[in-house]
mmCIF file of C-alpha atoms in Angstrom:
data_model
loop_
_atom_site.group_PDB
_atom_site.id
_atom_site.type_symbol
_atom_site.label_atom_id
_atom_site.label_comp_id
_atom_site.label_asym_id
_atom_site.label_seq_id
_atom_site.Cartn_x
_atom_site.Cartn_y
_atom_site.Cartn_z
ATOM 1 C CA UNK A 5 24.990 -4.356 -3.683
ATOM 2 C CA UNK A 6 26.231 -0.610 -3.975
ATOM 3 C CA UNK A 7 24.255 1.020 -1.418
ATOM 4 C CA UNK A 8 20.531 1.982 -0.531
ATOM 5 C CA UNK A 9 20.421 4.274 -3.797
ATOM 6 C CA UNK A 10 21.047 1.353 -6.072
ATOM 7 C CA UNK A 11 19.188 -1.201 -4.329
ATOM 8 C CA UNK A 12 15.590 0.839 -4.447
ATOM 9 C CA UNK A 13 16.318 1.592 -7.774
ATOM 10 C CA UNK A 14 17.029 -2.286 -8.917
ATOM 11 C CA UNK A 15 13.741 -3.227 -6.416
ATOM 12 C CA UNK A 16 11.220 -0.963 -8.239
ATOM 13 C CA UNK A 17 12.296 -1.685 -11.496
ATOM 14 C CA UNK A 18 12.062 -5.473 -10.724
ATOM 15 C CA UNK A 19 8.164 -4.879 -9.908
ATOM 16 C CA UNK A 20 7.625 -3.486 -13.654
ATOM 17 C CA UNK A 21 5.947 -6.048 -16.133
ATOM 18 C CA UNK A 22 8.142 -8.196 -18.030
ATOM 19 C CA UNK A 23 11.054 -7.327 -15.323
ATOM 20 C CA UNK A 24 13.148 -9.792 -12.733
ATOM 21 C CA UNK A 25 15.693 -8.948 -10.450
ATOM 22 C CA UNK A 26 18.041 -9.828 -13.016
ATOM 23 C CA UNK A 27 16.960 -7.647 -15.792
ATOM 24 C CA UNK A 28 16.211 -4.745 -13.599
ATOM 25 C CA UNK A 29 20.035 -5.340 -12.378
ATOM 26 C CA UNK A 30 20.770 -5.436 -16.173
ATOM 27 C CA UNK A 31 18.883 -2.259 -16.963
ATOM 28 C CA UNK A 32 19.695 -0.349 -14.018
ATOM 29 C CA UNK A 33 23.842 -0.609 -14.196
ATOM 30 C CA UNK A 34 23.556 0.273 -17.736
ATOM 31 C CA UNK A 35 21.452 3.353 -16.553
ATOM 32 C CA UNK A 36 24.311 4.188 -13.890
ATOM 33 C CA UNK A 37 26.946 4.547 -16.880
ATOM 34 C CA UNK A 38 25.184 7.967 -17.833
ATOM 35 C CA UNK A 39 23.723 9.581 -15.156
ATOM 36 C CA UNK A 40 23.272 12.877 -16.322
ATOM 37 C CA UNK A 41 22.218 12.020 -19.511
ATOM 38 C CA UNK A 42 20.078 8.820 -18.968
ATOM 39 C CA UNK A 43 18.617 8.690 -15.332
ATOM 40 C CA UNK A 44 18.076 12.483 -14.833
ATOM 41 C CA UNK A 45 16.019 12.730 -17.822
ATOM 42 C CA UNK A 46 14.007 9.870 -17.313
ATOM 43 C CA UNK A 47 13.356 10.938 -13.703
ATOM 44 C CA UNK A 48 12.489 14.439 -15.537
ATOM 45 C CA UNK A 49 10.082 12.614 -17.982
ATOM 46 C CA UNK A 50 8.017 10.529 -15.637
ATOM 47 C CA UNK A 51 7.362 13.120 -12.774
ATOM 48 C CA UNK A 52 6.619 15.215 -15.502
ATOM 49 C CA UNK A 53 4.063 12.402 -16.884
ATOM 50 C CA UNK A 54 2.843 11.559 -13.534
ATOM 51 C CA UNK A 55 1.880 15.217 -12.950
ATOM 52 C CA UNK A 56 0.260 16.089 -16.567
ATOM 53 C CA UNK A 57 -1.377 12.918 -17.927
ATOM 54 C CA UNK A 58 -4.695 11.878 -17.292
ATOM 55 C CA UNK A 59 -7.716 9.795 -18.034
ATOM 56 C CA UNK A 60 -9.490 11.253 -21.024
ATOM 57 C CA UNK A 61 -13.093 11.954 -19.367
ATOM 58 C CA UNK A 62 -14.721 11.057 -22.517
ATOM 59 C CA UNK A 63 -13.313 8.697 -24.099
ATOM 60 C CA UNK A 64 -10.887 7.066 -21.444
ATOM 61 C CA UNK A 65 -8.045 7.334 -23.012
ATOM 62 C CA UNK A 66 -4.418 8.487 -21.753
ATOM 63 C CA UNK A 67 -3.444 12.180 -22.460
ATOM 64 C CA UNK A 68 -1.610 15.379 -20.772
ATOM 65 C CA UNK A 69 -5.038 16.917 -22.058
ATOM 66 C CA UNK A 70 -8.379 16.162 -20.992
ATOM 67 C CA UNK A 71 -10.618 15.872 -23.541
ATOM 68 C CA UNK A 72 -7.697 14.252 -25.288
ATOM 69 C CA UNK A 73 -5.832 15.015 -28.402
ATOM 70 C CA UNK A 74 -8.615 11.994 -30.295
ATOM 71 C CA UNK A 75 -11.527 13.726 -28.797
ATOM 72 C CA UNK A 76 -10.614 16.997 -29.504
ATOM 73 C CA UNK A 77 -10.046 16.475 -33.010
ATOM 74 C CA UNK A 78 -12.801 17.678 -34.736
ATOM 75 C CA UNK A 79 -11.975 16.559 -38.063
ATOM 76 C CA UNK A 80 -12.277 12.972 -37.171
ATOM 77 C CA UNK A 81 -15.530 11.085 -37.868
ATOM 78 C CA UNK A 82 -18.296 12.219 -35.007
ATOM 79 C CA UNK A 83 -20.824 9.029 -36.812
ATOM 80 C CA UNK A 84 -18.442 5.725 -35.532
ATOM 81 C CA UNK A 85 -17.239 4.950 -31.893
ATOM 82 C CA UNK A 86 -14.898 1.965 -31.741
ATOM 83 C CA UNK A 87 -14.816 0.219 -28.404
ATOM 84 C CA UNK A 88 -11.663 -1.505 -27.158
ATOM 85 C CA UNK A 89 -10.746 -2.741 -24.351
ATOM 86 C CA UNK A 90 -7.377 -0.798 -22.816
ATOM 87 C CA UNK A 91 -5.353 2.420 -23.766
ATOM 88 C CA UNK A 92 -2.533 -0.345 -25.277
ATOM 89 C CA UNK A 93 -5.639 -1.652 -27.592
ATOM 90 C CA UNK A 94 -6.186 2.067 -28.407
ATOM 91 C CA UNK A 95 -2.717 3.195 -28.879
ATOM 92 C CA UNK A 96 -2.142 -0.078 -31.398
ATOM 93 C CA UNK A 97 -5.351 1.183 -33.681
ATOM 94 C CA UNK A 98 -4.111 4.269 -33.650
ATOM 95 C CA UNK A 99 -0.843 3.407 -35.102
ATOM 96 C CA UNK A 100 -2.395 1.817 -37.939
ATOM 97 C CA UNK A 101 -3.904 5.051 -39.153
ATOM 98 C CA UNK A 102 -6.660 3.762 -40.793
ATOM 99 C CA UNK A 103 -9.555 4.156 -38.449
ATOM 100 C CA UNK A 104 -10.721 8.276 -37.875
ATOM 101 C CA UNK A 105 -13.399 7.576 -35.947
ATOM 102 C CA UNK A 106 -13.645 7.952 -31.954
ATOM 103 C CA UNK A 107 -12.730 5.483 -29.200
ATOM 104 C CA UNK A 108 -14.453 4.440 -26.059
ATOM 105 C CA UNK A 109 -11.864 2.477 -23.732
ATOM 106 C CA UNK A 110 -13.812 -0.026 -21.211
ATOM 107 C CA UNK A 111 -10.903 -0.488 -18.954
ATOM 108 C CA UNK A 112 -11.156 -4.285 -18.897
ATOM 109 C CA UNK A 113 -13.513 -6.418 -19.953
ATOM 110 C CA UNK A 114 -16.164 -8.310 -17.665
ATOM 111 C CA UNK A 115 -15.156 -11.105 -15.960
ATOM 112 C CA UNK A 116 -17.100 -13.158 -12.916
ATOM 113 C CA UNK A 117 -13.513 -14.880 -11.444
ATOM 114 C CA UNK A 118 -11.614 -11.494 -11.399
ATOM 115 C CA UNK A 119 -15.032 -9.848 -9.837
ATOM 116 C CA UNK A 120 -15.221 -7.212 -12.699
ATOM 117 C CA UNK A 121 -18.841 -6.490 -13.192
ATOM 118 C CA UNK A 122 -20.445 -3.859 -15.718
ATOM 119 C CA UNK A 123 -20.341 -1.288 -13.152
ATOM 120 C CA UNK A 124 -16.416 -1.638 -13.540
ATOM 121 C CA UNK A 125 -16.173 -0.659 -17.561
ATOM 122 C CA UNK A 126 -16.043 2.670 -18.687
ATOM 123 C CA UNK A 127 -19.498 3.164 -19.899
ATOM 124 C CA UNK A 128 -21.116 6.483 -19.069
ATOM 125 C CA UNK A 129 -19.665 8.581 -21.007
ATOM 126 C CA UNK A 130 -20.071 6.380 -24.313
ATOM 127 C CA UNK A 131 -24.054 6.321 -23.656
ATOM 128 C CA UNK A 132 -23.481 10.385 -23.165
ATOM 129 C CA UNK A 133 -22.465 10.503 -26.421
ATOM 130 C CA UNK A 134 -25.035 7.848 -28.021
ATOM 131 C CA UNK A 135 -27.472 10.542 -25.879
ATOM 132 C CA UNK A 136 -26.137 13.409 -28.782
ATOM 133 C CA UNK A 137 -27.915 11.269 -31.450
ATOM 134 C CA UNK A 138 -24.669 11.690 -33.571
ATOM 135 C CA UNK A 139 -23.335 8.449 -33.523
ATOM 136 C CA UNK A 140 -24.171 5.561 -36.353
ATOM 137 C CA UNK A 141 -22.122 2.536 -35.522
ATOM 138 C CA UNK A 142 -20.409 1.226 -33.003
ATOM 139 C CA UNK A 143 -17.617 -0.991 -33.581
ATOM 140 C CA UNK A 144 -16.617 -3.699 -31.015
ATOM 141 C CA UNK A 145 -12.991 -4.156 -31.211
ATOM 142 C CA UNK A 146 -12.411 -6.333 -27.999
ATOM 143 C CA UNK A 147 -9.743 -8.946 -27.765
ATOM 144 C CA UNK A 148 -11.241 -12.891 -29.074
ATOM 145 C CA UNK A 149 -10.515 -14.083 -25.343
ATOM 146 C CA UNK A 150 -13.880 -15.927 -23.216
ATOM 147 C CA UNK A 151 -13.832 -12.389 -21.570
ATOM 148 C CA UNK A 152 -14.036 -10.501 -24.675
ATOM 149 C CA UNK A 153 -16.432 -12.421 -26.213
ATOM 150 C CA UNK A 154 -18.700 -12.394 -23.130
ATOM 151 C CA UNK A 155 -18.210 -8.637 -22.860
ATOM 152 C CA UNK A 156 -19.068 -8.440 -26.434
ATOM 153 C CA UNK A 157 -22.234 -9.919 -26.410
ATOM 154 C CA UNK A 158 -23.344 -7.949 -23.299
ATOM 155 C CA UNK A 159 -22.119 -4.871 -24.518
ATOM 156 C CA UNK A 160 -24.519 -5.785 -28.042
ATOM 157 C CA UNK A 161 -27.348 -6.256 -25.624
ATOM 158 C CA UNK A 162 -26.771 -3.317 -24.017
ATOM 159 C CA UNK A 163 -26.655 -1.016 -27.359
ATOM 160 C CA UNK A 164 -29.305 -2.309 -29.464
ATOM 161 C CA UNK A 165 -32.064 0.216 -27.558
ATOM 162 C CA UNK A 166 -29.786 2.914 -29.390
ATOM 163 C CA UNK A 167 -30.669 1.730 -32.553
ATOM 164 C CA UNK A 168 -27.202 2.337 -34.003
ATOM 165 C CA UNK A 169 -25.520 -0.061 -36.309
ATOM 166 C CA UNK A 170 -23.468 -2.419 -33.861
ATOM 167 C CA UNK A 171 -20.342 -4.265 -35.919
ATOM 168 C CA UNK A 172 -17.184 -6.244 -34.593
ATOM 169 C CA UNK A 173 -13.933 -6.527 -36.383
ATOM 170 C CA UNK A 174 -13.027 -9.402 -38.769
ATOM 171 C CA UNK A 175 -11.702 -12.370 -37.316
ATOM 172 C CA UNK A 176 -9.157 -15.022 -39.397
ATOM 173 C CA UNK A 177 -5.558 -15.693 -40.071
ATOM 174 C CA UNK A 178 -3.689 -12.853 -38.823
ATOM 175 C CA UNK A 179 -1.283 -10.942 -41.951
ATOM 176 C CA UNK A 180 1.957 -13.735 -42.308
ATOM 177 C CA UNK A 181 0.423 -16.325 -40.573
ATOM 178 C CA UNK A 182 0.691 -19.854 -42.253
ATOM 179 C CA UNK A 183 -2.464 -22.078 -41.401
ATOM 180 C CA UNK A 184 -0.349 -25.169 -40.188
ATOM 181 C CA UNK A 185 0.969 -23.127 -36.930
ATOM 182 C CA UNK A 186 -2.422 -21.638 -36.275
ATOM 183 C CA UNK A 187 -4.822 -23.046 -33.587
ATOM 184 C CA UNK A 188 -8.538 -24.945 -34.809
ATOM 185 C CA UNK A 189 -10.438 -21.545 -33.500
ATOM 186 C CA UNK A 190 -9.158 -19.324 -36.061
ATOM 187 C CA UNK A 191 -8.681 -21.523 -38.442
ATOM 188 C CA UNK A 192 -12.712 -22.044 -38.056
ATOM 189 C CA UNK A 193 -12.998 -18.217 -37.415
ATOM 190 C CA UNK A 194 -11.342 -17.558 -40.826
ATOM 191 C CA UNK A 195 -13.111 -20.296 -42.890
ATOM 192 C CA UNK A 196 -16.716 -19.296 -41.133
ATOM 193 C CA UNK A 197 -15.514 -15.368 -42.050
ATOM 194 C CA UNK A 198 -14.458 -16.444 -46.029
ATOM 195 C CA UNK A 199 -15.503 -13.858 -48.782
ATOM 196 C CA UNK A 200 -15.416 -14.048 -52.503
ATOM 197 C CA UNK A 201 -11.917 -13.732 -53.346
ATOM 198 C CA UNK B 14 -0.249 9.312 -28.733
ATOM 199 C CA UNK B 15 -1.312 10.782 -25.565
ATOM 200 C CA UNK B 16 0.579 14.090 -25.788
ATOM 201 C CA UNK B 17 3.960 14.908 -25.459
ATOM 202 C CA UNK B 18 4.928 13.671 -21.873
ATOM 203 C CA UNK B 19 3.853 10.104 -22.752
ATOM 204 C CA UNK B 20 5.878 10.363 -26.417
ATOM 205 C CA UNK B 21 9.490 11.373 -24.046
ATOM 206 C CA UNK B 22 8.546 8.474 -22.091
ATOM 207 C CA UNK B 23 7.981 5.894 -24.558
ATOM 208 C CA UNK B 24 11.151 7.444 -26.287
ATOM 209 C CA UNK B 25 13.205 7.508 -23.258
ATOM 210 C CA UNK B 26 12.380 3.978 -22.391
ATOM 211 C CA UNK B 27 12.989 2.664 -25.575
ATOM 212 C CA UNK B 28 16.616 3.582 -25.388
ATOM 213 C CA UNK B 29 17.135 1.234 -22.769
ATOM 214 C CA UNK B 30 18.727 -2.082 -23.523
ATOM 215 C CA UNK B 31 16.595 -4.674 -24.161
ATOM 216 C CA UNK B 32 13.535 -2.252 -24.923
ATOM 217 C CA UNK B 33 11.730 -1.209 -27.912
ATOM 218 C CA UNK B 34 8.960 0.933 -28.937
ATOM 219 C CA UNK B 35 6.122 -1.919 -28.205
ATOM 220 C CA UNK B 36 7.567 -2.816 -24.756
ATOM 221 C CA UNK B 37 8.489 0.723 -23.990
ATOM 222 C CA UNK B 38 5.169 1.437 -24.718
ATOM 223 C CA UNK B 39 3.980 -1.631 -22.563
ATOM 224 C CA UNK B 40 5.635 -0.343 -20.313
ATOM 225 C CA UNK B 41 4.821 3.268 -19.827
ATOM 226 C CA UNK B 42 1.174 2.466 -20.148
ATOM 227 C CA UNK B 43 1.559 -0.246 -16.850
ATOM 228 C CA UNK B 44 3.006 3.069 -15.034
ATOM 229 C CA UNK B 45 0.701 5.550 -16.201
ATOM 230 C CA UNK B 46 -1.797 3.473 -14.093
ATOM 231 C CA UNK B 47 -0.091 3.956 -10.723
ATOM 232 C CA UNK B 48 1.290 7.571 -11.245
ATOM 233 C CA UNK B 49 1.506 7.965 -7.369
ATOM 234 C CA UNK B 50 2.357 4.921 -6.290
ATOM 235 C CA UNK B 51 4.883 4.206 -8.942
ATOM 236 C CA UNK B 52 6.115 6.557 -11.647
ATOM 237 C CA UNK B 53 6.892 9.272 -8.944
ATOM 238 C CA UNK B 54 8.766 6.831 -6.385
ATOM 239 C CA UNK B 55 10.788 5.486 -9.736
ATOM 240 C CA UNK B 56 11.329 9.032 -10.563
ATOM 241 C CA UNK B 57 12.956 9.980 -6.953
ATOM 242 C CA UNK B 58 14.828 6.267 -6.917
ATOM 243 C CA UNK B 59 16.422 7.626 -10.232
ATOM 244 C CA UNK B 60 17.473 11.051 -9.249
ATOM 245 C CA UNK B 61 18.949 9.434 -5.628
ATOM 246 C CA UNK B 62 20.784 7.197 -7.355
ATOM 247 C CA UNK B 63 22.228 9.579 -10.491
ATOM 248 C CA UNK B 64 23.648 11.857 -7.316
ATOM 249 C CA UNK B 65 24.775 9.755 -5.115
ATOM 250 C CA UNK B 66 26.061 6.761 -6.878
ATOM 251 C CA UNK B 67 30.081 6.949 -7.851
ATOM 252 C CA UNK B 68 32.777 4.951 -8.978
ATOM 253 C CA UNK B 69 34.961 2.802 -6.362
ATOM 254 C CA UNK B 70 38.344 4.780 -6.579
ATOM 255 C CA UNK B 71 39.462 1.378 -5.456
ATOM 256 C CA UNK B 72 37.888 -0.915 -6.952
ATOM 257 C CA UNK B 73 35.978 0.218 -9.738
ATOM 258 C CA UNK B 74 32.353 -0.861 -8.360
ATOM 259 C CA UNK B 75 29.440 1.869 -8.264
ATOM 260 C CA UNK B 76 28.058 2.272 -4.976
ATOM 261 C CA UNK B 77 26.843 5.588 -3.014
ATOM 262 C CA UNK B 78 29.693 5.805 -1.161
ATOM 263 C CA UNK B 79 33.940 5.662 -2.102
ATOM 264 C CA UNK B 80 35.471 3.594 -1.326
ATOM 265 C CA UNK B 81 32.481 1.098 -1.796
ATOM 266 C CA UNK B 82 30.833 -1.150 0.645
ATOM 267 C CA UNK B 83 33.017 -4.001 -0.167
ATOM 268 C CA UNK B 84 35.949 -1.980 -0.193
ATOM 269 C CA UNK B 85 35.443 -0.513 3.090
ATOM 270 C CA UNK B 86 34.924 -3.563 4.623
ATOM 271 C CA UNK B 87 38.123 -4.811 6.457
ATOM 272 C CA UNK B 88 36.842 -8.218 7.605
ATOM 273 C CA UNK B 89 37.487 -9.378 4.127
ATOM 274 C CA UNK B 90 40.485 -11.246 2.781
ATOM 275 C CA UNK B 91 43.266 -8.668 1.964
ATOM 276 C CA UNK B 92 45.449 -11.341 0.210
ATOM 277 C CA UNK B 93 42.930 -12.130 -2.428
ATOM 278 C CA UNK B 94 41.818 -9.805 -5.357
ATOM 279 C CA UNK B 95 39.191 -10.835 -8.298
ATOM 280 C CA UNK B 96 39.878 -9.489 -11.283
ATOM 281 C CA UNK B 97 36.558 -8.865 -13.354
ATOM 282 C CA UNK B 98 35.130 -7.263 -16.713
ATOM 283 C CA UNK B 99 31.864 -5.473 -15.344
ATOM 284 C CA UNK B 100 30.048 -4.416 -12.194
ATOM 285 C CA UNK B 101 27.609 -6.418 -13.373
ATOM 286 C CA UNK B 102 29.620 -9.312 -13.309
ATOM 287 C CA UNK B 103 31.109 -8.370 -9.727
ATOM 288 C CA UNK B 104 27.547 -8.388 -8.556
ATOM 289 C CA UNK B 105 26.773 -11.736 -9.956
ATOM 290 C CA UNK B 106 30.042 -13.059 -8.064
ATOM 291 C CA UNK B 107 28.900 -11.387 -4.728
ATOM 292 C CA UNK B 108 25.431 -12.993 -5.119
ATOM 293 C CA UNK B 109 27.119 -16.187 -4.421
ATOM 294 C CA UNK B 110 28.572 -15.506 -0.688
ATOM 295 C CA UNK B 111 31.357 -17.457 -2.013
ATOM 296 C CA UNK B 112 34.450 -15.074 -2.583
ATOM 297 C CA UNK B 113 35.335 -13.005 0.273
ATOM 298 C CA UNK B 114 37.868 -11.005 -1.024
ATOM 299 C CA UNK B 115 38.302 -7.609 -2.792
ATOM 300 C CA UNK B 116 37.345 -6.867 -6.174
ATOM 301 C CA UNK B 117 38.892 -4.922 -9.211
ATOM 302 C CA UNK B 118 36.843 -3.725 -12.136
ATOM 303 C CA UNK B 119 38.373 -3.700 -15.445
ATOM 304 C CA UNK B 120 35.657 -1.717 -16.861
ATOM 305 C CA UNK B 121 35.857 -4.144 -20.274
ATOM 306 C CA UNK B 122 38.516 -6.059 -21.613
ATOM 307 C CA UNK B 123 41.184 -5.577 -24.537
ATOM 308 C CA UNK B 124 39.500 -4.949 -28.049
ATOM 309 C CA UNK B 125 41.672 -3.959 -30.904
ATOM 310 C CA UNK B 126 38.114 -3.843 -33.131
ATOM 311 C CA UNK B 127 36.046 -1.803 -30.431
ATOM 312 C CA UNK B 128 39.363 0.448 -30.060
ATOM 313 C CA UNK B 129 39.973 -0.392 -26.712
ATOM 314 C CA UNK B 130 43.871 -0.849 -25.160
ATOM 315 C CA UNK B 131 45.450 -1.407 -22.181
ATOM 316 C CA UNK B 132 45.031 2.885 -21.169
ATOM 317 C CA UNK B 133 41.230 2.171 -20.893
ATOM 318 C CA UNK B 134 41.102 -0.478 -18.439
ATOM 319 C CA UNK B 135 41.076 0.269 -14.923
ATOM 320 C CA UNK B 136 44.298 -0.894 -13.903
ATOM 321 C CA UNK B 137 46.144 1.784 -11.804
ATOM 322 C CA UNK B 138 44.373 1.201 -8.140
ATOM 323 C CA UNK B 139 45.098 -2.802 -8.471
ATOM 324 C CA UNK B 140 48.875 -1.412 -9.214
ATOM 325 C CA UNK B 141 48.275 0.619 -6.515
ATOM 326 C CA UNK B 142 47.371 -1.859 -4.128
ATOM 327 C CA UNK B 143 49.891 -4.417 -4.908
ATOM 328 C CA UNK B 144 52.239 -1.910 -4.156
ATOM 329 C CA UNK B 145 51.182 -2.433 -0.555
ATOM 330 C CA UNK B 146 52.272 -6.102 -0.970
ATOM 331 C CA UNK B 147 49.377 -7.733 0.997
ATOM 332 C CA UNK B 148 48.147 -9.328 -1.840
ATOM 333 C CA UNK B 149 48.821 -13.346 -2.436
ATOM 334 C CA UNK B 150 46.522 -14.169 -5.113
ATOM 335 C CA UNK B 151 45.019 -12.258 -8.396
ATOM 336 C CA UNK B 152 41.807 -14.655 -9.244
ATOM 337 C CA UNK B 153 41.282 -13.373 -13.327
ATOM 338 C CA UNK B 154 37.534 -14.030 -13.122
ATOM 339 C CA UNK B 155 37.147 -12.626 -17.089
ATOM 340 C CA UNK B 156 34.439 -14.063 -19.738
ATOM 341 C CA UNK B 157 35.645 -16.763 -21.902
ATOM 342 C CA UNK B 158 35.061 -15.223 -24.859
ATOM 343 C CA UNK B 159 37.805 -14.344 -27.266
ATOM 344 C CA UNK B 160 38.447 -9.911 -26.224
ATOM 345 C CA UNK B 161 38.326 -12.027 -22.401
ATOM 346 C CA UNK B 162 41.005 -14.231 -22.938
ATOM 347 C CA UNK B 163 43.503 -11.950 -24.570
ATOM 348 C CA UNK B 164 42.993 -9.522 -21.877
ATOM 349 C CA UNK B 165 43.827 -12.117 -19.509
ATOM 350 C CA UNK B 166 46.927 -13.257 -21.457
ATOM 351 C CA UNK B 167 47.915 -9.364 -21.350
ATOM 352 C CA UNK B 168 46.880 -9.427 -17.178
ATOM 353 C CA UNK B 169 49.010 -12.010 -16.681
ATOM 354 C CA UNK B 170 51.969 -11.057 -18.700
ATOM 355 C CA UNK B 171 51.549 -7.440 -16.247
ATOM 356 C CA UNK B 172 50.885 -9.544 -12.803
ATOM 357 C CA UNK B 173 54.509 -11.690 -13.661
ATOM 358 C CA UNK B 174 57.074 -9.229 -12.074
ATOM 359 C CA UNK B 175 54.513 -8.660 -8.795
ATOM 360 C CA UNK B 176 55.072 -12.158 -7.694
ATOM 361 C CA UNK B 177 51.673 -13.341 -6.463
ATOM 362 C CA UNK B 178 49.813 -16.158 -7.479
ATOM 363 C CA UNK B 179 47.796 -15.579 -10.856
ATOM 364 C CA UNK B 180 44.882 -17.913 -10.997
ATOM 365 C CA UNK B 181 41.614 -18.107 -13.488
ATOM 366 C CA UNK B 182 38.392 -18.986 -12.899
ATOM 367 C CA UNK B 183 37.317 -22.850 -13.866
ATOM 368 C CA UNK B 184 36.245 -23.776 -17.415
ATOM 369 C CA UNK B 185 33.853 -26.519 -17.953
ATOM 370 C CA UNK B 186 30.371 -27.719 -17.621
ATOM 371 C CA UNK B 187 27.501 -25.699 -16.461
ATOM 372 C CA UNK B 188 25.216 -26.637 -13.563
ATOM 373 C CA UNK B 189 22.384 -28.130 -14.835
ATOM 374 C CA UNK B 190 24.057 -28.093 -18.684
ATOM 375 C CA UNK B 191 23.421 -31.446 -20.817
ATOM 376 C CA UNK B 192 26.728 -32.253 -22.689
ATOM 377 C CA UNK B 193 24.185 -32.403 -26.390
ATOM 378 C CA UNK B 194 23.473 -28.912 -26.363
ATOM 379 C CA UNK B 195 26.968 -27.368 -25.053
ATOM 380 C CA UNK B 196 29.426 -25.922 -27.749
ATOM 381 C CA UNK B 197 32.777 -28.349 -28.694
ATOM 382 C CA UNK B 198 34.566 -24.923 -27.222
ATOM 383 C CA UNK B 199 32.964 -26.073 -23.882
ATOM 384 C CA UNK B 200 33.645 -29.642 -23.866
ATOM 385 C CA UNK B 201 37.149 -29.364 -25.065
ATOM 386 C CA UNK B 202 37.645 -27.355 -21.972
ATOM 387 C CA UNK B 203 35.792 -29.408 -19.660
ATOM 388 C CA UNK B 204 37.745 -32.476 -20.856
ATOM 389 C CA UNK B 205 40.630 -30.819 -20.578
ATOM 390 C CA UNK B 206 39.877 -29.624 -16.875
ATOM 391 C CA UNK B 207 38.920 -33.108 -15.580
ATOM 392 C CA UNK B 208 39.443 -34.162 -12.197
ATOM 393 C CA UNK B 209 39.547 -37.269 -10.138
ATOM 394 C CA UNK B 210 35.746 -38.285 -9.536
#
């Protein structure tokens, strides 16, 4: 359908997450209608990105900058480290603006069937920096999947030699959630998890 | 987050149809992992295809070359042309093998609210090529929505003095449709469409 061009360009945006041949079809004849000022840019943008961004070599995060823009804040609190488990996981913290700590992003979390083993997280550099003696608490913020909890434990193992205080965010009934849809894990999460109101 | 590379990507995804700022963001992160293998090959397919791909003087259809591949192709039936709204819907008619005419590309259809009149379709090359008198049959293959039939109560008032045979597309059931869930719109038409069994 409309030559080589158009058929590479309909094939590699039907390998992209979330994407089918029928919505990269979709996307990619709405991209034809502006060439010059749709496709060239976003050709522009991700060579650009492909060229400049990289992995953050101490925290393992995402940025055109290495240390990135987190880690090279020095304003932000040196005394908390909040683990999580991918850049996404990062990225959605970040937008909430209320933690000013640092991050340390695993990469994934452990799990035997997909053969990822500790050797596999993102670790080193996080015990570098427990190494500096700065740190106070760590805060596990890894997803409430088997593989998150299992990471979580491991990872608690792992950090109580560093004598730091080791927390892991709340668990419950997530903001506009009304009980009846919710599944019997968080509902026993958020009753276990109750404070005085 | 992630410098300014990643913030033109996220933005320039996000214009897309379909696409917000969480799945642009979904997505630029699943490409950021594969700059090589992906981002820089998408990045090439996109600037290929923003030079190369035109509009069918013909037809209307975008393809790399003009006239198009289906226009260019002679073993198809001269005497047959399909009149539709979209490239996108003269791709989904070429998916099915079924039609081996030629095509003509409207480009939209009739729309006093949106602004759009009879000047703004492309009209002039099917003129043109009923000029040549090989044609026999005009198939108006528009959406039955309500800017799709008025244009093809306009189309067929135009196609009168020409002499072919005007024809539209059936109305009725889809495959695999349950009569409960289908609109009264679509069952009046499919009643009214019946056939012997």
């Amino acid at each position: 359908m409309g030559g080589p061009e158009i058929e590479r360009l309909i094939f590699l945006f039907s390998k992209l997450p979330g994407f089918g041949p029928r919505s990269a079809r979709r996307i990619v004849l709405s991209l034809l209608k502006h060439p010059q000022s749709r496709m060239i840019p976003l050709a522009d943008a991700l060579e650009q990105a492909a060229q400049k961004v990289k992995i953050c070599s101490s925290c393992g995060n995402l940025d055109s900058n290495d240390p990135c823009q987190i880690c090279s804040d020095s304003y932000r609190n040196h005394e908390v480290i909040c683990v999580v488990e991918t850049v996404g996981d990062l990225w959605a913290l970040e937008k909430t603006e209320v933690f000013k700590g640092y991050y340390q992003v695993l990469g994934g979390t452990l799990s035997p069937l997909a053969g990822v083993g500790p050797e596999d997280l993102n670790l080193v550099s996080l015990f570098k920096r427990l190494e500096r003696k700065e740190v106070k608490e760590i805060i596990l913020a890894l997803g409430a999947t088997v593989d998150g909890v299992t990471t979580m434990h491991w990872l608690y193992d792992q950090l109580l030699p560093w004598h730091v205080k080791i927390t892991k965010v709340g668990q419950g009934i997530p903001m506009g959630g009304s009980l009846e849809i919710l599944d019997e894990g968080t509902l026993t999460a958020a009753l276990t998890a109750r404070r005085p109101a």
